[in-house]
Amino acid sequence: MMWLFLFSGLIAHTGKSVSASCQLQMNPPSVVVRYGDSFSVNCSSLSNQTFGMGWESTDSGTGLRKGVSSITLDIDAVKKWMIEPQCYSTLSDDTQCLTNLPVTVYKTPDSVSLSQLSEMGPMVEGRMYRMQCDIAEVAPAKNLSVYWYKGNEISFTDAFSEPSASPVNKSSFYNVIPKSGDNGTQIWCEAKLNFLPQGSRKQSKPYEVIVLYPPIFDKPANETVVVSAGEKILLNCAAKGNPLPKYSWHLPKPIQQMHKNRNDNQLILTQSLQFPGNYTCTVSNTHGTKVKYFTVTEAPSSHPGTTAGILMAVIFVSFFILGCVVYHKQKNSSVTSPESLNRGAERLNVT
Ligand SMILES: *[C@@H]1O[C@H](CO)[C@@H](O)[C@H](O)[C@H]1NC(C)=O
Ligand SMILES: *[C@@H]1O[C@H](CO)[C@@H](O)[C@H](O)[C@H]1NC(C)=O
Ligand SMILES: *[C@@H]1O[C@H](CO)[C@@H](O)[C@H](O)[C@H]1NC(C)=O
Ligand SMILES: *[C@@H]1O[C@H](CO)[C@@H](O)[C@H](O)[C@H]1NC(C)=O
Ligand SMILES: *[C@@H]1O[C@H](CO)[C@@H](O)[C@H](O)[C@H]1NC(C)=O
């Protein structure tokens, strides 16, 4: 440090400062190093008028070495969170050149964990919950990214504006408004220093979300069920919900020939023609109640009596028209023998 002050004073005194010929090249140009690890950097002067070179650093320097155009800084073990080595050169005309080496000293987090989960319990659909992720002893926090996963997707990314270069504890908060479909989904957080590769990320244990929500019908609309003779009727009232919903049915009249399936969510009517009317299914759990209406009607064309009636009417009309035609023809040709009339009638009867 002392040397640095002298050096600055020297620049001020000589009145000569950094000029265009002052070109110092670092290899590598910047350093990212884990706390406690080693690194080495080569600094070379691009001027052919170089008189001497040196490295100045808080814990180790090289001093001025005359007659060299490149000089290497070797640090065995980084033991400070903030280091700013500087490479300098002196040219033969007394020009002083100085370049800082950017160094990032890092430490990956000791732990990443979700906290205060015990206070959370099951979540209620539509309410907001604040989740907390604690990242212990990470440096530098300004380069920390926290990813919140819901299912397998990143749903929130957090960053920090932390001036300290030494390790700190950080907490990230994520607001969740659960939907019914989120029941059973896992939420976790992940911390990563963003200059490190994917492999260096650290994840919290996942938290499995339980969402309480009112019943939702699988098929939401009211249904009109048209039945033909002999068919069974299936009224499907199945709904999702947490806790599991209970079903109750309201029937137009007491019915003997019916079953319910195991969950009560389907009503099966046999002998369909006896049961037209309005059926109501009520589904409820601790978070709500939903009602679905079924209208059961008979298919008109499927009634055997009606079909036969229509058929007979059609036949009757055909016969009538045919009879008229035959009669008309006979009248025009002036054939009035009762035989031919009888034949016509016979033909009608036979057809
Ligand atoms: C430093 O760089 C210079 C110029 O690229 C090269 O000549 C020299 O050998 C290097 N020194 C070390 C120790 O890598
Ligand atoms: C760390 O973060 C700062 C501020 O966002 C950024 O300028 C710097 O380049 C980052 N360091 C590295 C090594 O990526
Ligand atoms: C971070 O938290 C741990 C545990 O609570 C504590 O021991 C440590 O001192 C904290 N570190 C900082 C930098 O505050
Ligand atoms: C909600 O999720 C829990 C945990 O995965 C599961 O046991 C339960 O059956 C689910 N409930 C519903 C209604 O999806
Ligand atoms: C079902 O019918 C009832 C009563 O007619 C009505 O209040 C309700 O809005 C209908 N629901 C749907 C989803 O159409």
Short mmCIF file of N, CA and C in Angstrom, two decimals, residues 92-252:
data_model
loop_
_atom_site.label_atom_id
_atom_site.label_comp_id
_atom_site.label_asym_id
_atom_site.label_seq_id
_atom_site.Cartn_x
_atom_site.Cartn_y
_atom_site.Cartn_z
N SER A 92 11.26 4.19 -20.89
CA SER A 92 12.56 4.84 -20.81
C SER A 92 12.45 6.36 -20.73
N ASP A 93 11.33 6.96 -21.16
CA ASP A 93 11.15 8.41 -21.02
C ASP A 93 10.47 8.77 -19.70
N ASP A 94 10.49 7.83 -18.71
CA ASP A 94 9.91 8.04 -17.37
C ASP A 94 8.38 7.95 -17.31
N THR A 95 7.74 7.63 -18.41
CA THR A 95 6.29 7.49 -18.38
C THR A 95 5.91 6.31 -17.48
N GLN A 96 4.89 6.52 -16.63
CA GLN A 96 4.42 5.47 -15.74
C GLN A 96 3.11 4.90 -16.28
N CYS A 97 3.03 3.57 -16.36
CA CYS A 97 1.80 2.94 -16.86
C CYS A 97 1.25 2.03 -15.77
N LEU A 98 -0.10 2.00 -15.68
CA LEU A 98 -0.74 1.25 -14.60
C LEU A 98 -2.06 0.66 -15.08
N THR A 99 -2.26 -0.65 -14.82
CA THR A 99 -3.54 -1.27 -15.19
C THR A 99 -4.03 -2.17 -14.06
N ASN A 100 -5.34 -2.07 -13.75
CA ASN A 100 -5.94 -2.91 -12.70
C ASN A 100 -6.35 -4.25 -13.28
N LEU A 101 -6.17 -5.29 -12.47
CA LEU A 101 -6.67 -6.61 -12.86
C LEU A 101 -7.99 -6.86 -12.12
N PRO A 102 -9.09 -7.01 -12.86
CA PRO A 102 -10.36 -7.31 -12.16
C PRO A 102 -10.34 -8.75 -11.61
N VAL A 103 -10.54 -8.87 -10.28
CA VAL A 103 -10.55 -10.20 -9.64
C VAL A 103 -11.86 -10.38 -8.88
N THR A 104 -12.53 -11.47 -9.12
CA THR A 104 -13.75 -11.81 -8.36
C THR A 104 -13.42 -13.02 -7.51
N VAL A 105 -13.52 -12.84 -6.18
CA VAL A 105 -13.28 -13.97 -5.26
C VAL A 105 -14.65 -14.48 -4.84
N TYR A 106 -14.87 -15.77 -5.00
CA TYR A 106 -16.22 -16.27 -4.70
C TYR A 106 -16.22 -17.42 -3.72
N LYS A 107 -17.42 -17.65 -3.20
CA LYS A 107 -17.67 -18.81 -2.34
C LYS A 107 -19.10 -19.27 -2.62
N THR A 108 -19.26 -20.55 -2.94
CA THR A 108 -20.62 -21.07 -3.19
C THR A 108 -21.34 -21.22 -1.85
N PRO A 109 -22.67 -21.16 -1.84
CA PRO A 109 -23.41 -21.18 -0.56
C PRO A 109 -23.18 -22.46 0.24
N ASP A 110 -23.17 -22.32 1.57
CA ASP A 110 -23.09 -23.49 2.45
C ASP A 110 -24.38 -24.30 2.36
N SER A 111 -25.50 -23.58 2.27
CA SER A 111 -26.78 -24.29 2.20
C SER A 111 -27.83 -23.42 1.51
N VAL A 112 -28.80 -24.08 0.93
CA VAL A 112 -29.95 -23.43 0.31
C VAL A 112 -31.18 -24.15 0.85
N SER A 113 -32.07 -23.42 1.51
CA SER A 113 -33.21 -24.11 2.13
C SER A 113 -34.47 -23.24 2.14
N LEU A 114 -35.60 -23.92 2.07
CA LEU A 114 -36.89 -23.23 2.22
C LEU A 114 -37.17 -23.16 3.72
N SER A 115 -37.66 -22.02 4.16
CA SER A 115 -37.91 -21.91 5.60
C SER A 115 -39.36 -21.53 5.87
N GLN A 116 -39.76 -21.64 7.11
CA GLN A 116 -41.10 -21.32 7.60
C GLN A 116 -42.20 -22.10 6.89
N LEU A 117 -41.87 -23.33 6.50
CA LEU A 117 -42.88 -24.14 5.81
C LEU A 117 -43.92 -24.65 6.79
N SER A 118 -43.52 -24.84 8.04
CA SER A 118 -44.45 -25.37 9.04
C SER A 118 -45.65 -24.45 9.22
N GLU A 119 -45.43 -23.14 9.04
CA GLU A 119 -46.53 -22.18 9.20
C GLU A 119 -47.47 -22.21 8.00
N MET A 120 -47.04 -22.83 6.93
CA MET A 120 -47.81 -22.74 5.70
C MET A 120 -49.01 -23.70 5.69
N GLY A 121 -48.78 -24.97 5.99
CA GLY A 121 -49.86 -25.96 5.97
C GLY A 121 -50.44 -26.09 4.58
N PRO A 122 -51.64 -26.69 4.44
CA PRO A 122 -52.25 -26.77 3.12
C PRO A 122 -52.63 -25.37 2.63
N MET A 123 -52.50 -25.12 1.34
CA MET A 123 -52.83 -23.81 0.80
C MET A 123 -54.27 -23.81 0.30
N VAL A 124 -54.90 -22.65 0.39
CA VAL A 124 -56.26 -22.52 -0.13
C VAL A 124 -56.17 -21.84 -1.48
N GLU A 125 -56.84 -22.40 -2.46
CA GLU A 125 -56.81 -21.87 -3.82
C GLU A 125 -57.12 -20.37 -3.84
N GLY A 126 -56.32 -19.61 -4.58
CA GLY A 126 -56.59 -18.18 -4.76
C GLY A 126 -56.00 -17.27 -3.69
N ARG A 127 -55.56 -17.83 -2.56
CA ARG A 127 -54.93 -16.99 -1.54
C ARG A 127 -53.46 -16.85 -1.85
N MET A 128 -52.84 -15.80 -1.27
CA MET A 128 -51.42 -15.60 -1.54
C MET A 128 -50.57 -16.13 -0.39
N TYR A 129 -49.50 -16.81 -0.74
CA TYR A 129 -48.57 -17.33 0.26
C TYR A 129 -47.17 -16.85 -0.09
N ARG A 130 -46.43 -16.46 0.97
CA ARG A 130 -45.08 -15.94 0.77
C ARG A 130 -44.10 -17.03 1.19
N MET A 131 -43.31 -17.47 0.23
CA MET A 131 -42.34 -18.52 0.56
C MET A 131 -40.96 -17.90 0.67
N GLN A 132 -40.13 -18.49 1.54
CA GLN A 132 -38.81 -17.93 1.81
C GLN A 132 -37.72 -18.96 1.53
N CYS A 133 -36.69 -18.49 0.83
CA CYS A 133 -35.54 -19.35 0.54
C CYS A 133 -34.30 -18.70 1.17
N ASP A 134 -33.60 -19.44 2.01
CA ASP A 134 -32.42 -18.90 2.69
C ASP A 134 -31.15 -19.46 2.07
N ILE A 135 -30.26 -18.54 1.71
CA ILE A 135 -28.99 -18.93 1.10
C ILE A 135 -27.89 -18.50 2.08
N ALA A 136 -27.12 -19.46 2.58
CA ALA A 136 -26.17 -19.18 3.66
C ALA A 136 -24.76 -19.01 3.13
N GLU A 137 -24.14 -17.89 3.54
CA GLU A 137 -22.70 -17.68 3.34
C GLU A 137 -22.27 -17.78 1.87
N VAL A 138 -22.72 -16.82 1.10
CA VAL A 138 -22.37 -16.81 -0.32
C VAL A 138 -21.67 -15.49 -0.65
N ALA A 139 -20.69 -15.56 -1.57
CA ALA A 139 -19.97 -14.35 -1.97
C ALA A 139 -19.58 -14.47 -3.45
N PRO A 140 -19.61 -13.37 -4.20
CA PRO A 140 -20.24 -12.09 -3.85
C PRO A 140 -21.73 -12.14 -4.19
N ALA A 141 -22.56 -11.64 -3.28
CA ALA A 141 -24.02 -11.78 -3.42
C ALA A 141 -24.56 -11.01 -4.63
N LYS A 142 -23.82 -10.01 -5.11
CA LYS A 142 -24.32 -9.27 -6.28
C LYS A 142 -24.32 -10.15 -7.54
N ASN A 143 -23.57 -11.23 -7.51
CA ASN A 143 -23.55 -12.15 -8.66
C ASN A 143 -24.39 -13.40 -8.42
N LEU A 144 -25.23 -13.35 -7.38
CA LEU A 144 -26.06 -14.50 -7.04
C LEU A 144 -27.41 -14.41 -7.76
N SER A 145 -27.84 -15.53 -8.33
CA SER A 145 -29.19 -15.61 -8.91
C SER A 145 -29.94 -16.69 -8.17
N VAL A 146 -31.19 -16.40 -7.83
CA VAL A 146 -32.04 -17.41 -7.18
C VAL A 146 -33.20 -17.71 -8.11
N TYR A 147 -33.39 -18.99 -8.40
CA TYR A 147 -34.47 -19.43 -9.29
C TYR A 147 -35.51 -20.18 -8.46
N TRP A 148 -36.76 -19.79 -8.63
CA TRP A 148 -37.86 -20.49 -7.97
C TRP A 148 -38.52 -21.40 -9.00
N TYR A 149 -38.60 -22.66 -8.67
CA TYR A 149 -39.22 -23.64 -9.57
C TYR A 149 -40.59 -24.02 -9.04
N LYS A 150 -41.55 -24.08 -9.96
CA LYS A 150 -42.87 -24.65 -9.64
C LYS A 150 -43.10 -25.72 -10.68
N GLY A 151 -43.22 -26.98 -10.24
CA GLY A 151 -43.19 -28.07 -11.20
C GLY A 151 -41.78 -28.09 -11.76
N ASN A 152 -41.61 -28.19 -13.05
CA ASN A 152 -40.25 -28.18 -13.58
C ASN A 152 -39.92 -26.87 -14.27
N GLU A 153 -40.77 -25.86 -14.03
CA GLU A 153 -40.54 -24.59 -14.71
C GLU A 153 -40.08 -23.52 -13.74
N ILE A 154 -39.19 -22.66 -14.24
CA ILE A 154 -38.76 -21.53 -13.43
C ILE A 154 -39.90 -20.51 -13.45
N SER A 155 -40.46 -20.18 -12.27
CA SER A 155 -41.55 -19.21 -12.31
C SER A 155 -41.15 -17.87 -11.72
N PHE A 156 -39.96 -17.77 -11.15
CA PHE A 156 -39.50 -16.47 -10.65
C PHE A 156 -37.98 -16.51 -10.49
N THR A 157 -37.33 -15.41 -10.87
CA THR A 157 -35.88 -15.29 -10.73
C THR A 157 -35.57 -14.07 -9.88
N ASP A 158 -34.68 -14.22 -8.93
CA ASP A 158 -34.35 -13.13 -8.01
C ASP A 158 -32.86 -12.81 -8.08
N ALA A 159 -32.53 -11.53 -7.84
CA ALA A 159 -31.14 -11.09 -7.79
C ALA A 159 -30.99 -10.10 -6.65
N PHE A 160 -29.77 -9.78 -6.31
CA PHE A 160 -29.53 -8.94 -5.13
C PHE A 160 -28.55 -7.81 -5.46
N SER A 161 -28.78 -6.65 -4.85
CA SER A 161 -27.81 -5.56 -5.01
C SER A 161 -27.08 -5.43 -3.68
N GLU A 162 -26.09 -6.28 -3.52
CA GLU A 162 -25.38 -6.37 -2.23
C GLU A 162 -23.95 -5.88 -2.45
N PRO A 163 -23.55 -4.80 -1.76
CA PRO A 163 -22.20 -4.27 -2.00
C PRO A 163 -21.08 -5.14 -1.43
N SER A 164 -21.36 -5.91 -0.39
CA SER A 164 -20.29 -6.64 0.29
C SER A 164 -19.69 -7.73 -0.61
N ALA A 165 -18.33 -7.78 -0.59
CA ALA A 165 -17.63 -8.81 -1.36
C ALA A 165 -17.45 -10.06 -0.52
N SER A 166 -17.61 -9.95 0.79
CA SER A 166 -17.42 -11.11 1.67
C SER A 166 -18.74 -11.87 1.83
N PRO A 167 -18.71 -13.10 2.35
CA PRO A 167 -19.91 -13.93 2.40
C PRO A 167 -21.03 -13.32 3.24
N VAL A 168 -22.23 -13.47 2.76
CA VAL A 168 -23.42 -12.96 3.46
C VAL A 168 -24.52 -14.03 3.40
N ASN A 169 -25.51 -13.85 4.26
CA ASN A 169 -26.72 -14.67 4.20
C ASN A 169 -27.76 -13.88 3.44
N LYS A 170 -28.46 -14.53 2.52
CA LYS A 170 -29.48 -13.82 1.74
C LYS A 170 -30.77 -14.63 1.76
N SER A 171 -31.89 -13.92 1.70
CA SER A 171 -33.19 -14.58 1.62
C SER A 171 -33.93 -14.07 0.40
N SER A 172 -34.55 -14.99 -0.31
CA SER A 172 -35.37 -14.62 -1.46
C SER A 172 -36.81 -14.98 -1.13
N PHE A 173 -37.74 -14.13 -1.58
CA PHE A 173 -39.15 -14.37 -1.29
C PHE A 173 -39.93 -14.54 -2.57
N TYR A 174 -40.87 -15.46 -2.50
CA TYR A 174 -41.66 -15.79 -3.69
C TYR A 174 -43.12 -15.87 -3.28
N ASN A 175 -43.96 -15.11 -3.96
CA ASN A 175 -45.39 -15.14 -3.65
C ASN A 175 -46.10 -16.12 -4.56
N VAL A 176 -46.80 -17.06 -3.93
CA VAL A 176 -47.54 -18.07 -4.70
C VAL A 176 -49.03 -17.84 -4.49
N ILE A 177 -49.77 -17.85 -5.58
CA ILE A 177 -51.23 -17.89 -5.50
C ILE A 177 -51.63 -19.21 -6.14
N PRO A 178 -51.84 -20.26 -5.33
CA PRO A 178 -52.06 -21.58 -5.91
C PRO A 178 -53.39 -21.72 -6.63
N LYS A 179 -53.38 -22.50 -7.69
CA LYS A 179 -54.60 -22.86 -8.43
C LYS A 179 -54.90 -24.33 -8.12
N SER A 180 -56.10 -24.75 -8.43
CA SER A 180 -56.48 -26.14 -8.14
C SER A 180 -55.52 -27.12 -8.79
N GLY A 181 -55.07 -26.79 -10.00
CA GLY A 181 -54.16 -27.68 -10.73
C GLY A 181 -52.78 -27.79 -10.11
N ASP A 182 -52.48 -26.91 -9.15
CA ASP A 182 -51.16 -26.95 -8.51
C ASP A 182 -51.07 -28.00 -7.41
N ASN A 183 -52.21 -28.60 -7.04
CA ASN A 183 -52.15 -29.62 -5.98
C ASN A 183 -51.18 -30.73 -6.37
N GLY A 184 -50.29 -31.04 -5.45
CA GLY A 184 -49.32 -32.11 -5.70
C GLY A 184 -48.05 -31.63 -6.39
N THR A 185 -48.02 -30.35 -6.82
CA THR A 185 -46.84 -29.79 -7.49
C THR A 185 -45.74 -29.50 -6.47
N GLN A 186 -44.50 -29.61 -6.92
CA GLN A 186 -43.39 -29.31 -6.02
C GLN A 186 -42.83 -27.92 -6.31
N ILE A 187 -42.47 -27.24 -5.23
CA ILE A 187 -41.84 -25.92 -5.34
C ILE A 187 -40.49 -26.01 -4.64
N TRP A 188 -39.47 -25.47 -5.30
CA TRP A 188 -38.15 -25.41 -4.65
C TRP A 188 -37.38 -24.22 -5.18
N CYS A 189 -36.30 -23.88 -4.49
CA CYS A 189 -35.47 -22.76 -4.97
C CYS A 189 -34.07 -23.28 -5.26
N GLU A 190 -33.38 -22.52 -6.08
CA GLU A 190 -32.05 -22.93 -6.53
C GLU A 190 -31.18 -21.68 -6.55
N ALA A 191 -29.95 -21.80 -6.02
CA ALA A 191 -29.04 -20.65 -5.99
C ALA A 191 -27.82 -20.95 -6.85
N LYS A 192 -27.39 -19.92 -7.57
CA LYS A 192 -26.23 -20.09 -8.45
C LYS A 192 -25.49 -18.78 -8.61
N LEU A 193 -24.17 -18.82 -8.51
CA LEU A 193 -23.38 -17.65 -8.87
C LEU A 193 -23.36 -17.64 -10.40
N ASN A 194 -23.79 -16.52 -11.00
CA ASN A 194 -24.08 -16.59 -12.43
C ASN A 194 -22.86 -16.66 -13.35
N PHE A 195 -21.66 -16.53 -12.79
CA PHE A 195 -20.48 -16.73 -13.67
C PHE A 195 -19.98 -18.18 -13.62
N LEU A 196 -20.64 -19.00 -12.81
CA LEU A 196 -20.22 -20.41 -12.72
C LEU A 196 -21.11 -21.27 -13.61
N PRO A 197 -20.61 -22.45 -14.03
CA PRO A 197 -21.43 -23.31 -14.89
C PRO A 197 -22.62 -23.91 -14.14
N GLN A 198 -23.57 -24.46 -14.91
CA GLN A 198 -24.81 -25.04 -14.38
C GLN A 198 -24.55 -26.03 -13.24
N GLY A 199 -23.48 -26.78 -13.37
CA GLY A 199 -23.19 -27.82 -12.40
C GLY A 199 -22.98 -27.32 -10.98
N SER A 200 -22.72 -26.03 -10.82
CA SER A 200 -22.42 -25.51 -9.50
C SER A 200 -23.65 -25.03 -8.74
N ARG A 201 -24.83 -25.20 -9.35
CA ARG A 201 -26.05 -24.72 -8.67
C ARG A 201 -26.38 -25.61 -7.48
N LYS A 202 -27.06 -25.01 -6.53
CA LYS A 202 -27.44 -25.74 -5.31
C LYS A 202 -28.94 -25.57 -5.09
N GLN A 203 -29.62 -26.70 -4.82
CA GLN A 203 -31.08 -26.65 -4.70
C GLN A 203 -31.55 -26.92 -3.28
N SER A 204 -32.68 -26.34 -2.95
CA SER A 204 -33.32 -26.64 -1.66
C SER A 204 -34.08 -27.96 -1.81
N LYS A 205 -34.53 -28.50 -0.70
CA LYS A 205 -35.44 -29.66 -0.77
C LYS A 205 -36.76 -29.17 -1.35
N PRO A 206 -37.45 -29.99 -2.13
CA PRO A 206 -38.72 -29.53 -2.68
C PRO A 206 -39.84 -29.54 -1.63
N TYR A 207 -40.80 -28.66 -1.84
CA TYR A 207 -41.97 -28.60 -0.97
C TYR A 207 -43.18 -28.98 -1.80
N GLU A 208 -43.92 -30.02 -1.35
CA GLU A 208 -45.08 -30.45 -2.11
C GLU A 208 -46.31 -29.67 -1.67
N VAL A 209 -46.89 -28.97 -2.63
CA VAL A 209 -48.03 -28.10 -2.33
C VAL A 209 -49.32 -28.92 -2.25
N ILE A 210 -50.09 -28.69 -1.19
CA ILE A 210 -51.43 -29.25 -1.10
C ILE A 210 -52.38 -28.07 -1.25
N VAL A 211 -53.25 -28.13 -2.25
CA VAL A 211 -54.18 -27.02 -2.48
C VAL A 211 -55.60 -27.46 -2.17
N LEU A 212 -56.27 -26.72 -1.32
CA LEU A 212 -57.68 -26.99 -1.01
C LEU A 212 -58.53 -26.15 -1.95
N TYR A 213 -59.49 -26.80 -2.62
CA TYR A 213 -60.32 -26.05 -3.57
C TYR A 213 -61.72 -26.65 -3.67
N PRO A 214 -62.71 -25.82 -4.04
CA PRO A 214 -64.09 -26.30 -4.14
C PRO A 214 -64.25 -27.27 -5.31
N PRO A 215 -65.38 -28.00 -5.36
CA PRO A 215 -65.57 -28.98 -6.44
C PRO A 215 -65.56 -28.31 -7.83
N ILE A 216 -64.99 -29.00 -8.79
CA ILE A 216 -65.01 -28.56 -10.19
C ILE A 216 -65.50 -29.77 -10.99
N PHE A 217 -66.59 -29.59 -11.76
CA PHE A 217 -67.11 -30.70 -12.55
C PHE A 217 -66.16 -31.05 -13.69
N ASP A 218 -66.05 -32.35 -13.97
CA ASP A 218 -65.24 -32.78 -15.12
C ASP A 218 -65.85 -32.25 -16.40
N LYS A 219 -67.21 -32.37 -16.50
CA LYS A 219 -67.94 -31.78 -17.63
C LYS A 219 -68.85 -30.71 -17.03
N PRO A 220 -68.50 -29.47 -17.21
CA PRO A 220 -69.15 -28.43 -16.42
C PRO A 220 -70.61 -28.12 -16.77
N ALA A 221 -71.04 -28.32 -18.03
CA ALA A 221 -72.36 -27.83 -18.41
C ALA A 221 -73.48 -28.74 -17.89
N ASN A 222 -74.66 -28.16 -17.72
CA ASN A 222 -75.87 -28.95 -17.46
C ASN A 222 -76.05 -29.87 -18.65
N GLU A 223 -76.69 -31.01 -18.45
CA GLU A 223 -76.82 -31.94 -19.57
C GLU A 223 -78.28 -32.29 -19.84
N THR A 224 -78.57 -32.40 -21.13
CA THR A 224 -79.87 -32.93 -21.52
C THR A 224 -79.59 -34.31 -22.11
N VAL A 225 -80.21 -35.31 -21.52
CA VAL A 225 -79.95 -36.68 -21.96
C VAL A 225 -81.19 -37.21 -22.65
N VAL A 226 -81.04 -37.57 -23.93
CA VAL A 226 -82.17 -38.11 -24.69
C VAL A 226 -81.99 -39.62 -24.74
N VAL A 227 -83.01 -40.33 -24.35
CA VAL A 227 -82.86 -41.79 -24.30
C VAL A 227 -83.85 -42.50 -25.20
N SER A 228 -83.43 -43.64 -25.71
CA SER A 228 -84.30 -44.50 -26.50
C SER A 228 -84.69 -45.69 -25.64
N ALA A 229 -85.70 -46.39 -26.10
CA ALA A 229 -86.19 -47.53 -25.33
C ALA A 229 -85.08 -48.56 -25.12
N GLY A 230 -85.03 -49.12 -23.95
CA GLY A 230 -84.09 -50.20 -23.69
C GLY A 230 -82.69 -49.76 -23.34
N GLU A 231 -82.41 -48.48 -23.55
CA GLU A 231 -81.06 -48.01 -23.21
C GLU A 231 -80.96 -47.74 -21.72
N LYS A 232 -79.75 -47.88 -21.22
CA LYS A 232 -79.50 -47.45 -19.85
C LYS A 232 -79.18 -45.95 -19.91
N ILE A 233 -79.41 -45.28 -18.83
CA ILE A 233 -79.00 -43.87 -18.77
C ILE A 233 -77.89 -43.76 -17.74
N LEU A 234 -76.86 -42.98 -18.12
CA LEU A 234 -75.78 -42.74 -17.19
C LEU A 234 -75.68 -41.23 -16.98
N LEU A 235 -75.93 -40.80 -15.78
CA LEU A 235 -75.81 -39.37 -15.49
C LEU A 235 -74.48 -39.18 -14.75
N ASN A 236 -73.57 -38.45 -15.40
CA ASN A 236 -72.21 -38.33 -14.86
C ASN A 236 -72.01 -36.98 -14.20
N CYS A 237 -71.82 -37.01 -12.91
CA CYS A 237 -71.71 -35.78 -12.13
C CYS A 237 -70.30 -35.65 -11.55
N ALA A 238 -69.35 -36.44 -12.05
CA ALA A 238 -68.01 -36.50 -11.44
C ALA A 238 -67.37 -35.11 -11.33
N ALA A 239 -66.77 -34.85 -10.19
CA ALA A 239 -66.12 -33.56 -9.94
C ALA A 239 -64.83 -33.79 -9.19
N LYS A 240 -63.87 -32.87 -9.40
CA LYS A 240 -62.64 -32.89 -8.62
C LYS A 240 -62.81 -31.90 -7.47
N GLY A 241 -62.03 -32.07 -6.45
CA GLY A 241 -62.08 -31.13 -5.33
C GLY A 241 -61.18 -31.64 -4.23
N ASN A 242 -60.72 -30.72 -3.40
CA ASN A 242 -59.88 -31.12 -2.27
C ASN A 242 -60.33 -30.33 -1.04
N PRO A 243 -60.79 -30.99 0.04
CA PRO A 243 -60.93 -32.45 0.18
C PRO A 243 -61.93 -33.05 -0.81
N LEU A 244 -61.87 -34.38 -0.92
CA LEU A 244 -62.71 -35.11 -1.86
C LEU A 244 -64.19 -34.75 -1.66
N PRO A 245 -64.89 -34.35 -2.74
CA PRO A 245 -66.28 -33.91 -2.56
C PRO A 245 -67.25 -35.06 -2.31
N LYS A 246 -68.39 -34.70 -1.71
CA LYS A 246 -69.49 -35.65 -1.48
C LYS A 246 -70.62 -35.30 -2.45
N TYR A 247 -71.38 -36.33 -2.86
CA TYR A 247 -72.43 -36.14 -3.86
C TYR A 247 -73.79 -36.41 -3.23
N SER A 248 -74.80 -35.62 -3.64
CA SER A 248 -76.16 -36.00 -3.28
C SER A 248 -77.06 -35.75 -4.48
N TRP A 249 -78.01 -36.66 -4.70
CA TRP A 249 -78.85 -36.62 -5.88
C TRP A 249 -80.28 -36.29 -5.49
N HIS A 250 -80.92 -35.48 -6.34
CA HIS A 250 -82.33 -35.20 -6.14
C HIS A 250 -83.06 -35.70 -7.38
N LEU A 251 -84.00 -36.66 -7.19
CA LEU A 251 -84.65 -37.32 -8.32
C LEU A 251 -86.08 -36.84 -8.48
N PRO A 252 -86.64 -36.88 -9.69
CA PRO A 252 -88.01 -36.41 -9.89
C PRO A 252 -89.03 -37.26 -9.13
#
